[in-house]
């Protein structure tokens, strides 16, 4: 057997020589990999650390909720509720549980997995909507839109209704905001009563008849038959603040609905959301305050505002804390609790108010794909793309133009009084006319607060049409401040 001659005159067997080559080759590879990893850590440590922090911010938010609760004191005489409580988790806890079940190394997989939970992906859509009589169009469609105060629900709901009516020709039934009146009490607050009513709204045509219809929406319902274009479409929007969600069984409501879609609406600029709520019903927080408040009503717009008509910083903060931050977190948490009870457990499609204003064409593409309809069939007219958010709506905004130009707004005073105690709100005031979407205001320990800081969200792209709630719960870094200016 031939071998390798050594300096001592002997030889090393060929088999031993191969083993040495493998050993030294592996050692070289190990050294190179170690150096590369060290170099990446040294040069990209800040970027890597930022990525890790952002990936698990939602878990920091969830852990912080073990030490406090958000108080939602809205729409008296309804009793205040707290988020979270023994009846339901905050959304951050639900999201963090998913990450922890999969482990840290699968975090990125979890984020990409989010998009896969949209019932109809684009590849499937291409196969399913090749013709008018597609699989989707043979099923009745039920759409639930979860909302909070001043998140654009009336506008969004009517756009979706008009779009599907014009483009498909299918019969539809729309019922806006069941139970969304503080006067709904007694039997209408019973969870079993509400379950039956919501089930009726998603399977029958229910009509309004009198001022008490919101409290008893199932009283005027009948079966809606399909027409030659297909089965019916049922649409309703819900503010969970008016539901008896603590004892509600959502699986009873959605049982057997094989073509169910859920949307979650949020508005992230709390300055504009608070101002809008102030001009639409006010921001009353307790029964005593509501009873002692002298109000006046303008018949034309049905707007209720305090007699002094002063939009002060303190009133803005009250609007934001309860009707902005508190109620939106409640709505989001209940929406995801409801979606987990469905057969498909698909996540609600997150629609941010500012995205619609700033990037309507991208929002509509994502929305229509989620609904399972051909985007080109719906948004093209005479070979020209149209925006459903401008063509298919008859709802207009009351306040238009620069925020600081409104007669009852003093931006100089607002900026001074918000100051450094409200960094997120100060940044939103500075960028109030840019229609940016924002994270929620967070303190450094993960506590959600109007005294916290926030950052603008990245804009939508054609490759990323879907917002995930992970984006909402992120801390602010030094680099994020530069994105505002």
Short mmCIF file of C-alpha atoms in Angstrom, two decimals:
data_model
loop_
_atom_site.label_atom_id
_atom_site.label_comp_id
_atom_site.label_asym_id
_atom_site.label_seq_id
_atom_site.Cartn_x
_atom_site.Cartn_y
_atom_site.Cartn_z
CA UNK A 1 0.00 0.00 0.00
CA UNK A 2 1.41 3.35 -1.04
CA UNK A 3 1.45 6.24 1.35
CA UNK A 4 2.81 9.71 1.99
CA UNK A 5 6.51 9.84 2.85
CA UNK A 6 7.40 11.76 6.02
CA UNK A 7 10.57 13.57 7.13
CA UNK A 8 11.47 10.54 9.28
CA UNK A 9 11.52 8.31 6.25
CA UNK A 10 8.26 6.55 7.05
CA UNK A 11 4.95 6.78 5.26
CA UNK A 12 1.42 7.69 6.32
CA UNK A 13 -1.27 5.34 5.02
CA UNK A 14 -3.60 6.85 2.41
CA UNK A 15 -6.67 6.32 4.63
CA UNK A 16 -5.03 8.19 7.52
CA UNK A 17 -4.00 10.97 5.17
CA UNK A 18 -7.67 11.41 4.03
CA UNK A 19 -8.80 11.64 7.63
CA UNK A 20 -6.24 14.34 8.32
CA UNK A 21 -7.38 16.32 5.28
CA UNK A 22 -11.00 16.15 6.40
CA UNK A 23 -10.04 17.19 9.93
CA UNK A 24 -7.94 20.16 8.89
CA UNK A 25 -10.47 21.17 6.22
CA UNK A 26 -13.25 21.17 8.79
CA UNK A 27 -11.09 23.17 11.18
CA UNK A 28 -10.46 25.82 8.52
CA UNK A 29 -14.18 26.06 7.76
CA UNK A 30 -14.97 26.40 11.46
CA UNK A 31 -12.45 29.21 11.87
CA UNK A 32 -13.79 31.05 8.82
CA UNK A 33 -17.39 30.75 10.00
CA UNK A 34 -16.42 32.01 13.45
CA UNK A 35 -14.63 35.00 11.97
CA UNK A 36 -17.54 35.82 9.70
CA UNK A 37 -20.01 35.63 12.56
CA UNK A 38 -17.78 37.79 14.76
CA UNK A 39 -17.43 40.33 11.98
CA UNK A 40 -21.19 40.42 11.42
CA UNK A 41 -21.83 40.90 15.13
CA UNK A 42 -19.17 43.61 15.36
CA UNK A 43 -20.36 45.57 12.32
CA UNK A 44 -24.07 44.87 12.44
CA UNK A 45 -24.61 44.52 16.15
CA UNK A 46 -26.88 47.53 16.37
CA UNK A 47 -28.94 46.41 13.39
CA UNK A 48 -29.15 42.83 14.69
CA UNK A 49 -30.13 44.00 18.15
CA UNK A 50 -32.79 46.29 16.67
CA UNK A 51 -34.25 43.38 14.71
CA UNK A 52 -34.38 41.19 17.81
CA UNK A 53 -36.00 43.93 19.87
CA UNK A 54 -38.68 44.64 17.28
CA UNK A 55 -39.47 40.97 16.84
CA UNK A 56 -40.31 40.53 20.51
CA UNK A 57 -41.70 43.93 21.44
CA UNK A 58 -45.15 42.40 21.38
CA UNK A 59 -44.07 40.00 24.14
CA UNK A 60 -42.77 42.93 26.21
CA UNK A 61 -46.18 44.57 25.80
CA UNK A 62 -47.91 41.33 26.79
CA UNK A 63 -45.72 40.89 29.87
CA UNK A 64 -46.37 44.48 30.94
CA UNK A 65 -50.11 43.77 31.04
CA UNK A 66 -49.52 41.47 34.03
CA UNK A 67 -49.00 44.61 36.12
CA UNK A 68 -51.72 46.95 34.86
CA UNK A 69 -54.98 47.23 32.89
CA UNK A 70 -56.27 49.72 30.35
CA UNK A 71 -59.48 51.35 31.52
CA UNK A 72 -62.06 51.87 28.78
CA UNK A 73 -64.59 54.37 30.11
CA UNK A 74 -66.76 55.23 27.11
CA UNK A 75 -70.41 55.74 26.20
CA UNK A 76 -72.12 56.26 29.55
CA UNK A 77 -74.25 54.81 31.05
CA UNK A 78 -72.25 51.73 30.01
CA UNK A 79 -70.02 50.57 32.83
CA UNK A 80 -66.25 50.94 32.31
CA UNK A 81 -64.35 47.81 31.28
CA UNK A 82 -60.71 46.86 31.70
CA UNK A 83 -58.29 45.37 29.19
CA UNK A 84 -57.29 42.62 29.76
CA UNK A 85 -59.43 40.84 32.34
CA UNK A 86 -60.51 37.35 33.29
CA UNK A 87 -62.83 37.18 30.29
CA UNK A 88 -60.34 37.80 27.48
CA UNK A 89 -56.69 38.37 26.66
CA UNK A 90 -55.20 41.50 25.24
CA UNK A 91 -54.20 41.02 21.60
CA UNK A 92 -50.49 41.25 22.45
CA UNK A 93 -50.76 38.19 24.69
CA UNK A 94 -52.39 36.17 21.93
CA UNK A 95 -49.68 37.19 19.47
CA UNK A 96 -46.85 36.53 21.92
CA UNK A 97 -48.20 33.07 22.71
CA UNK A 98 -47.83 32.17 19.04
CA UNK A 99 -44.21 33.27 19.00
CA UNK A 100 -43.32 31.47 22.21
CA UNK A 101 -44.96 28.25 21.07
CA UNK A 102 -42.76 28.23 17.99
CA UNK A 103 -39.56 29.35 19.71
CA UNK A 104 -37.26 32.28 19.09
CA UNK A 105 -35.56 30.81 16.04
CA UNK A 106 -38.92 30.58 14.27
CA UNK A 107 -39.89 34.23 14.78
CA UNK A 108 -39.44 35.20 11.15
CA UNK A 109 -41.35 32.11 10.11
CA UNK A 110 -44.20 33.24 12.34
CA UNK A 111 -44.32 36.66 10.70
CA UNK A 112 -44.43 35.15 7.21
CA UNK A 113 -46.92 32.56 8.43
CA UNK A 114 -49.28 35.44 9.19
CA UNK A 115 -49.88 36.08 5.51
CA UNK A 116 -50.65 32.42 4.91
CA UNK A 117 -53.59 32.66 7.29
CA UNK A 118 -55.49 34.85 4.88
CA UNK A 119 -58.03 32.30 3.59
CA UNK A 120 -57.48 32.94 -0.11
CA UNK A 121 -53.90 33.52 -1.19
CA UNK A 122 -53.03 35.02 -4.55
CA UNK A 123 -51.98 31.70 -6.10
CA UNK A 124 -55.23 30.12 -5.03
CA UNK A 125 -57.13 33.14 -6.24
CA UNK A 126 -55.72 32.80 -9.74
CA UNK A 127 -57.10 29.27 -9.89
CA UNK A 128 -60.42 29.96 -8.20
CA UNK A 129 -61.57 33.10 -10.02
CA UNK A 130 -60.86 32.15 -13.61
CA UNK A 131 -64.53 32.61 -14.50
CA UNK A 132 -67.77 34.10 -13.29
CA UNK A 133 -68.98 30.85 -11.76
CA UNK A 134 -65.95 30.40 -9.51
CA UNK A 135 -65.88 28.38 -6.31
CA UNK A 136 -66.01 31.55 -4.24
CA UNK A 137 -68.99 32.99 -6.06
CA UNK A 138 -71.07 29.87 -5.39
CA UNK A 139 -70.98 30.59 -1.65
CA UNK A 140 -72.89 33.18 0.34
CA UNK A 141 -70.44 35.73 1.70
CA UNK A 142 -70.63 37.04 5.30
CA UNK A 143 -68.47 40.04 6.23
CA UNK A 144 -67.90 41.28 9.79
CA UNK A 145 -66.11 44.58 10.33
CA UNK A 146 -64.81 45.24 13.86
CA UNK A 147 -64.52 48.94 14.64
CA UNK A 148 -63.97 51.53 17.35
CA UNK A 149 -64.98 55.18 17.53
CA UNK A 150 -63.93 57.29 14.52
CA UNK A 151 -61.97 54.57 12.69
CA UNK A 152 -63.80 55.21 9.40
CA UNK A 153 -66.20 52.30 9.67
CA UNK A 154 -69.18 53.94 7.93
CA UNK A 155 -66.98 55.00 5.03
CA UNK A 156 -65.21 51.63 4.72
CA UNK A 157 -68.37 49.56 5.10
CA UNK A 158 -70.27 51.49 2.42
CA UNK A 159 -67.28 51.31 0.05
CA UNK A 160 -67.15 47.53 0.39
CA UNK A 161 -70.91 47.22 -0.02
CA UNK A 162 -71.08 49.46 -3.10
CA UNK A 163 -68.04 47.84 -4.68
CA UNK A 164 -69.39 44.31 -4.37
CA UNK A 165 -72.86 45.40 -5.49
CA UNK A 166 -71.62 47.14 -8.64
CA UNK A 167 -69.02 44.55 -9.60
CA UNK A 168 -70.85 41.29 -8.84
CA UNK A 169 -74.54 42.14 -9.16
CA UNK A 170 -75.26 39.78 -6.29
CA UNK A 171 -77.96 40.66 -3.73
CA UNK A 172 -76.65 42.13 -0.49
CA UNK A 173 -77.77 43.14 2.97
CA UNK A 174 -76.04 45.84 5.01
CA UNK A 175 -76.74 46.56 8.67
CA UNK A 176 -74.65 49.26 10.34
CA UNK A 177 -73.63 49.21 13.99
CA UNK A 178 -76.07 46.95 15.85
CA UNK A 179 -76.37 47.76 19.57
CA UNK A 180 -74.26 50.91 19.12
CA UNK A 181 -76.46 53.01 21.36
CA UNK A 182 -76.11 53.50 25.09
CA UNK A 183 -79.91 53.16 25.43
CA UNK A 184 -79.71 49.47 24.47
CA UNK A 185 -80.23 47.80 27.83
CA UNK A 186 -82.26 45.01 29.42
CA UNK A 187 -82.75 41.97 27.12
CA UNK A 188 -80.68 43.57 24.37
CA UNK A 189 -77.61 43.34 26.61
CA UNK A 190 -78.09 39.62 27.11
CA UNK A 191 -75.29 37.63 25.43
CA UNK A 192 -77.63 34.92 24.11
CA UNK A 193 -79.89 37.59 22.60
CA UNK A 194 -76.91 39.24 20.92
CA UNK A 195 -75.58 35.93 19.59
CA UNK A 196 -78.90 35.20 17.87
CA UNK A 197 -79.10 38.73 16.48
CA UNK A 198 -75.57 38.74 15.04
CA UNK A 199 -76.16 35.32 13.55
CA UNK A 200 -79.29 36.68 11.87
CA UNK A 201 -77.40 39.67 10.46
CA UNK A 202 -74.83 37.38 8.83
CA UNK A 203 -77.37 35.02 7.26
CA UNK A 204 -80.49 37.11 6.56
CA UNK A 205 -81.58 40.48 5.27
CA UNK A 206 -82.38 42.62 8.30
CA UNK A 207 -83.94 46.05 7.91
CA UNK A 208 -84.13 49.06 10.18
CA UNK A 209 -87.58 50.00 11.35
CA UNK A 210 -87.70 52.63 14.08
CA UNK A 211 -85.19 54.02 16.54
CA UNK A 212 -85.02 50.81 18.57
CA UNK A 213 -83.85 48.70 15.65
CA UNK A 214 -80.21 48.94 16.77
CA UNK A 215 -81.19 47.26 20.04
CA UNK A 216 -83.30 44.52 18.39
CA UNK A 217 -81.77 44.09 14.91
CA UNK A 218 -83.18 40.59 14.37
CA UNK A 219 -86.83 41.72 14.61
CA UNK A 220 -87.12 42.64 10.92
CA UNK A 221 -85.20 39.88 9.18
CA UNK A 222 -86.11 37.60 6.29
CA UNK A 223 -84.32 35.22 3.98
CA UNK A 224 -82.46 36.81 1.08
CA UNK A 225 -82.67 34.65 -2.02
CA UNK A 226 -79.83 34.41 -4.56
CA UNK A 227 -80.25 35.92 -8.00
CA UNK A 228 -78.89 34.94 -11.40
CA UNK A 229 -75.51 36.45 -10.51
CA UNK A 230 -75.01 34.39 -7.38
CA UNK A 231 -75.79 33.99 -3.68
CA UNK A 232 -76.20 36.96 -1.36
CA UNK A 233 -73.60 39.00 0.52
CA UNK A 234 -74.21 39.97 4.18
CA UNK A 235 -72.27 42.84 5.75
CA UNK A 236 -72.29 44.32 9.24
CA UNK A 237 -69.90 46.40 11.34
CA UNK A 238 -69.62 45.94 15.09
CA UNK A 239 -68.17 47.98 17.93
CA UNK A 240 -67.41 45.34 20.62
CA UNK A 241 -67.81 48.01 23.30
CA UNK A 242 -71.58 47.53 22.97
CA UNK A 243 -71.48 43.72 23.09
CA UNK A 244 -71.71 41.51 26.14
CA UNK A 245 -68.42 39.94 25.07
CA UNK A 246 -67.55 38.64 28.53
CA UNK A 247 -70.06 35.80 28.18
CA UNK A 248 -70.55 35.70 24.41
CA UNK A 249 -69.95 32.48 22.49
CA UNK A 250 -68.68 33.57 19.09
CA UNK A 251 -68.55 30.01 17.78
CA UNK A 252 -72.38 29.94 17.92
CA UNK A 253 -72.52 33.06 15.78
CA UNK A 254 -70.14 31.80 13.09
CA UNK A 255 -71.08 28.13 13.08
CA UNK A 256 -71.52 26.81 9.53
CA UNK A 257 -70.43 30.03 7.82
CA UNK A 258 -68.00 28.62 5.27
CA UNK A 259 -67.30 31.93 3.53
CA UNK A 260 -66.68 34.33 6.39
CA UNK A 261 -64.44 37.39 6.25
CA UNK A 262 -63.41 39.63 9.15
CA UNK A 263 -61.90 43.10 9.06
CA UNK A 264 -60.36 45.08 11.90
CA UNK A 265 -60.32 48.87 11.52
CA UNK A 266 -57.86 51.08 13.39
CA UNK A 267 -56.92 54.74 13.32
CA UNK A 268 -53.38 55.40 14.49
CA UNK A 269 -53.08 59.20 14.57
CA UNK A 270 -54.72 59.84 17.92
CA UNK A 271 -54.64 63.62 17.52
CA UNK A 272 -57.04 63.46 14.58
CA UNK A 273 -59.04 60.58 16.05
CA UNK A 274 -59.57 62.46 19.32
CA UNK A 275 -60.56 65.66 17.53
CA UNK A 276 -63.02 63.76 15.34
CA UNK A 277 -64.64 62.07 18.35
CA UNK A 278 -64.92 65.43 20.11
CA UNK A 279 -67.02 66.70 17.21
CA UNK A 280 -69.13 63.52 16.95
CA UNK A 281 -70.83 62.93 20.26
CA UNK A 282 -68.13 64.24 22.56
CA UNK A 283 -65.87 62.18 24.84
CA UNK A 284 -68.05 61.67 27.92
CA UNK A 285 -66.59 59.15 30.33
CA UNK A 286 -68.90 58.84 33.35
CA UNK A 287 -72.65 58.94 33.96
CA UNK A 288 -72.28 61.80 36.42
CA UNK A 289 -70.31 63.90 33.95
CA UNK A 290 -72.80 63.09 31.19
CA UNK A 291 -75.77 64.12 33.34
CA UNK A 292 -74.25 67.42 34.43
CA UNK A 293 -73.00 68.42 30.99
CA UNK A 294 -75.04 71.02 29.14
CA UNK A 295 -75.04 70.15 25.48
CA UNK A 296 -76.36 71.58 22.30
CA UNK A 297 -77.19 69.70 19.13
CA UNK A 298 -77.00 70.93 15.57
CA UNK A 299 -79.83 69.23 13.71
CA UNK A 300 -78.08 69.18 10.36
CA UNK A 301 -75.09 67.02 11.36
CA UNK A 302 -76.41 65.65 14.66
CA UNK A 303 -73.20 66.71 16.38
CA UNK A 304 -73.13 67.08 20.15
CA UNK A 305 -70.43 69.27 21.70
CA UNK A 306 -70.03 70.98 25.08
CA UNK A 307 -71.59 74.39 25.40
CA UNK A 308 -68.26 76.24 25.63
CA UNK A 309 -67.05 74.68 22.37
CA UNK A 310 -63.44 74.74 23.60
CA UNK A 311 -61.21 72.01 22.23
CA UNK A 312 -58.63 71.93 25.00
CA UNK A 313 -55.57 69.76 25.50
CA UNK A 314 -57.13 68.08 28.54
CA UNK A 315 -60.25 67.20 26.60
CA UNK A 316 -58.12 65.87 23.73
CA UNK A 317 -56.19 63.63 26.13
CA UNK A 318 -59.46 62.33 27.59
CA UNK A 319 -60.73 61.53 24.10
CA UNK A 320 -57.49 59.76 23.18
CA UNK A 321 -57.09 57.76 26.38
CA UNK A 322 -60.60 56.29 26.34
CA UNK A 323 -62.11 56.50 22.85
CA UNK A 324 -58.81 56.32 20.98
CA UNK A 325 -56.28 54.06 22.66
CA UNK A 326 -58.53 52.20 25.10
CA UNK A 327 -61.45 51.42 22.82
CA UNK A 328 -59.26 50.42 19.86
CA UNK A 329 -57.31 47.96 22.01
CA UNK A 330 -60.58 46.52 23.27
CA UNK A 331 -61.94 46.16 19.75
CA UNK A 332 -58.75 44.52 18.47
CA UNK A 333 -58.62 42.04 21.34
CA UNK A 334 -62.26 41.00 20.91
CA UNK A 335 -61.88 40.75 17.12
CA UNK A 336 -59.05 38.24 17.43
CA UNK A 337 -60.88 36.35 20.15
CA UNK A 338 -63.83 36.04 17.79
CA UNK A 339 -61.65 34.94 14.86
CA UNK A 340 -60.08 32.17 16.96
CA UNK A 341 -63.52 30.63 17.40
CA UNK A 342 -64.12 30.21 13.67
CA UNK A 343 -63.57 27.00 11.77
CA UNK A 344 -60.65 28.38 9.78
CA UNK A 345 -59.28 30.50 12.65
CA UNK A 346 -58.23 33.04 10.02
CA UNK A 347 -56.96 36.37 11.33
CA UNK A 348 -58.99 39.54 10.75
CA UNK A 349 -57.67 41.68 7.92
CA UNK A 350 -56.14 44.78 9.49
CA UNK A 351 -57.11 48.04 7.75
CA UNK A 352 -55.50 51.25 8.98
CA UNK A 353 -57.33 54.52 8.36
CA UNK A 354 -54.18 56.39 7.36
CA UNK A 355 -53.26 53.72 4.78
CA UNK A 356 -56.58 54.28 3.01
CA UNK A 357 -55.91 58.02 2.82
CA UNK A 358 -52.28 57.69 1.73
CA UNK A 359 -52.19 54.47 -0.33
CA UNK A 360 -55.77 53.67 -1.40
CA UNK A 361 -54.83 51.58 -4.45
CA UNK A 362 -52.63 49.22 -2.44
CA UNK A 363 -55.21 48.90 0.33
CA UNK A 364 -57.96 48.05 -2.14
CA UNK A 365 -55.81 45.41 -3.82
CA UNK A 366 -55.18 43.67 -0.52
CA UNK A 367 -58.82 43.99 0.57
CA UNK A 368 -60.22 42.57 -2.68
CA UNK A 369 -57.77 39.69 -2.66
CA UNK A 370 -58.81 38.89 0.88
CA UNK A 371 -62.48 38.96 -0.10
CA UNK A 372 -61.74 36.51 -2.90
CA UNK A 373 -62.68 38.59 -5.92
CA UNK A 374 -60.73 39.33 -9.06
CA UNK A 375 -58.96 42.65 -8.54
CA UNK A 376 -58.83 43.48 -12.24
CA UNK A 377 -62.51 42.66 -12.75
CA UNK A 378 -63.56 45.05 -9.99
CA UNK A 379 -61.23 48.03 -10.21
CA UNK A 380 -60.95 48.45 -13.96
CA UNK A 381 -63.36 50.62 -15.85
CA UNK A 382 -62.85 51.48 -19.53
CA UNK A 383 -59.36 49.97 -19.19
CA UNK A 384 -58.45 52.50 -16.50
CA UNK A 385 -57.77 51.66 -12.87
CA UNK A 386 -60.13 53.35 -10.45
CA UNK A 387 -60.02 53.75 -6.70
CA UNK A 388 -62.98 52.17 -4.94
CA UNK A 389 -62.41 54.57 -2.04
CA UNK A 390 -63.25 57.54 -4.27
CA UNK A 391 -65.65 56.00 -6.81
CA UNK A 392 -67.74 53.71 -4.62
CA UNK A 393 -68.67 55.92 -1.70
CA UNK A 394 -71.25 58.55 -0.91
CA UNK A 395 -69.74 59.40 2.48
CA UNK A 396 -67.74 62.63 2.88
CA UNK A 397 -65.57 63.94 5.70
CA UNK A 398 -66.83 66.85 7.78
CA UNK A 399 -63.38 68.33 8.36
CA UNK A 400 -60.96 68.75 5.46
CA UNK A 401 -57.82 70.82 5.08
CA UNK A 402 -54.83 71.40 7.38
CA UNK A 403 -55.61 70.49 10.99
CA UNK A 404 -54.01 73.61 12.45
CA UNK A 405 -56.24 75.81 10.28
CA UNK A 406 -59.45 74.66 11.99
CA UNK A 407 -61.05 77.52 13.90
CA UNK A 408 -61.27 75.67 17.22
CA UNK A 409 -57.68 74.34 17.12
CA UNK A 410 -54.67 76.13 18.58
CA UNK A 411 -51.69 74.01 17.51
CA UNK A 412 -49.16 76.28 19.23
CA UNK A 413 -50.89 75.79 22.57
CA UNK A 414 -51.39 72.06 21.96
CA UNK A 415 -47.71 71.61 21.17
CA UNK A 416 -46.68 73.53 24.27
CA UNK A 417 -48.99 71.65 26.63
CA UNK A 418 -48.27 68.19 25.19
CA UNK A 419 -44.53 68.84 25.43
CA UNK A 420 -42.10 66.12 26.41
CA UNK A 421 -44.70 64.39 28.61
CA UNK A 422 -46.43 63.07 25.48
CA UNK A 423 -43.67 62.33 22.92
CA UNK A 424 -45.86 60.21 20.64
CA UNK A 425 -48.71 62.72 20.51
CA UNK A 426 -46.25 65.58 19.94
CA UNK A 427 -44.78 63.75 16.94
CA UNK A 428 -48.23 63.00 15.58
CA UNK A 429 -49.14 66.67 15.91
CA UNK A 430 -45.99 67.69 14.02
CA UNK A 431 -46.82 65.27 11.19
CA UNK A 432 -50.58 65.65 11.43
CA UNK A 433 -51.10 66.43 7.72
CA UNK A 434 -48.84 63.67 6.33
CA UNK A 435 -51.30 60.78 6.83
CA UNK A 436 -48.68 58.55 8.45
CA UNK A 437 -49.64 55.31 10.16
CA UNK A 438 -48.18 54.87 13.66
CA UNK A 439 -47.36 52.31 16.29
CA UNK A 440 -49.21 52.54 19.61
CA UNK A 441 -47.62 54.77 22.28
CA UNK A 442 -45.46 52.67 24.61
CA UNK A 443 -43.35 53.38 27.66
CA UNK A 444 -39.89 51.84 27.88
CA UNK A 445 -41.18 48.92 29.99
CA UNK A 446 -43.84 47.97 27.44
CA UNK A 447 -46.74 49.72 29.17
CA UNK A 448 -49.28 51.23 26.79
CA UNK A 449 -49.85 54.87 27.67
CA UNK A 450 -50.64 58.26 26.18
CA UNK A 451 -47.33 59.33 27.77
CA UNK A 452 -45.42 56.79 25.64
CA UNK A 453 -43.46 57.13 22.42
CA UNK A 454 -44.25 55.81 18.95
CA UNK A 455 -42.88 55.61 15.42
CA UNK A 456 -44.30 55.74 11.89
CA UNK A 457 -45.06 52.41 10.25
CA UNK A 458 -43.41 51.47 6.98
CA UNK A 459 -45.58 52.19 3.98
CA UNK A 460 -47.36 49.40 2.12
CA UNK A 461 -45.79 47.93 -1.01
CA UNK A 462 -47.07 45.67 -3.76
CA UNK A 463 -45.10 42.81 -2.23
CA UNK A 464 -46.46 43.60 1.24
CA UNK A 465 -50.16 44.41 1.04
CA UNK A 466 -51.03 42.99 4.44
CA UNK A 467 -50.58 44.79 7.75
CA UNK A 468 -49.92 42.58 10.76
CA UNK A 469 -50.68 43.64 14.34
CA UNK A 470 -47.06 42.85 15.20
CA UNK A 471 -46.26 46.16 13.51
CA UNK A 472 -48.41 48.12 15.97
CA UNK A 473 -46.57 47.01 19.10
CA UNK A 474 -42.98 48.16 18.59
CA UNK A 475 -40.64 50.35 20.58
CA UNK A 476 -39.07 53.49 19.20
CA UNK A 477 -35.33 53.62 18.42
CA UNK A 478 -33.11 56.58 17.67
CA UNK A 479 -33.23 55.81 13.95
CA UNK A 480 -37.03 55.81 13.96
CA UNK A 481 -37.17 59.48 14.99
CA UNK A 482 -35.62 60.53 11.70
CA UNK A 483 -38.51 58.99 9.74
CA UNK A 484 -40.92 61.61 11.05
CA UNK A 485 -39.04 64.59 9.60
#
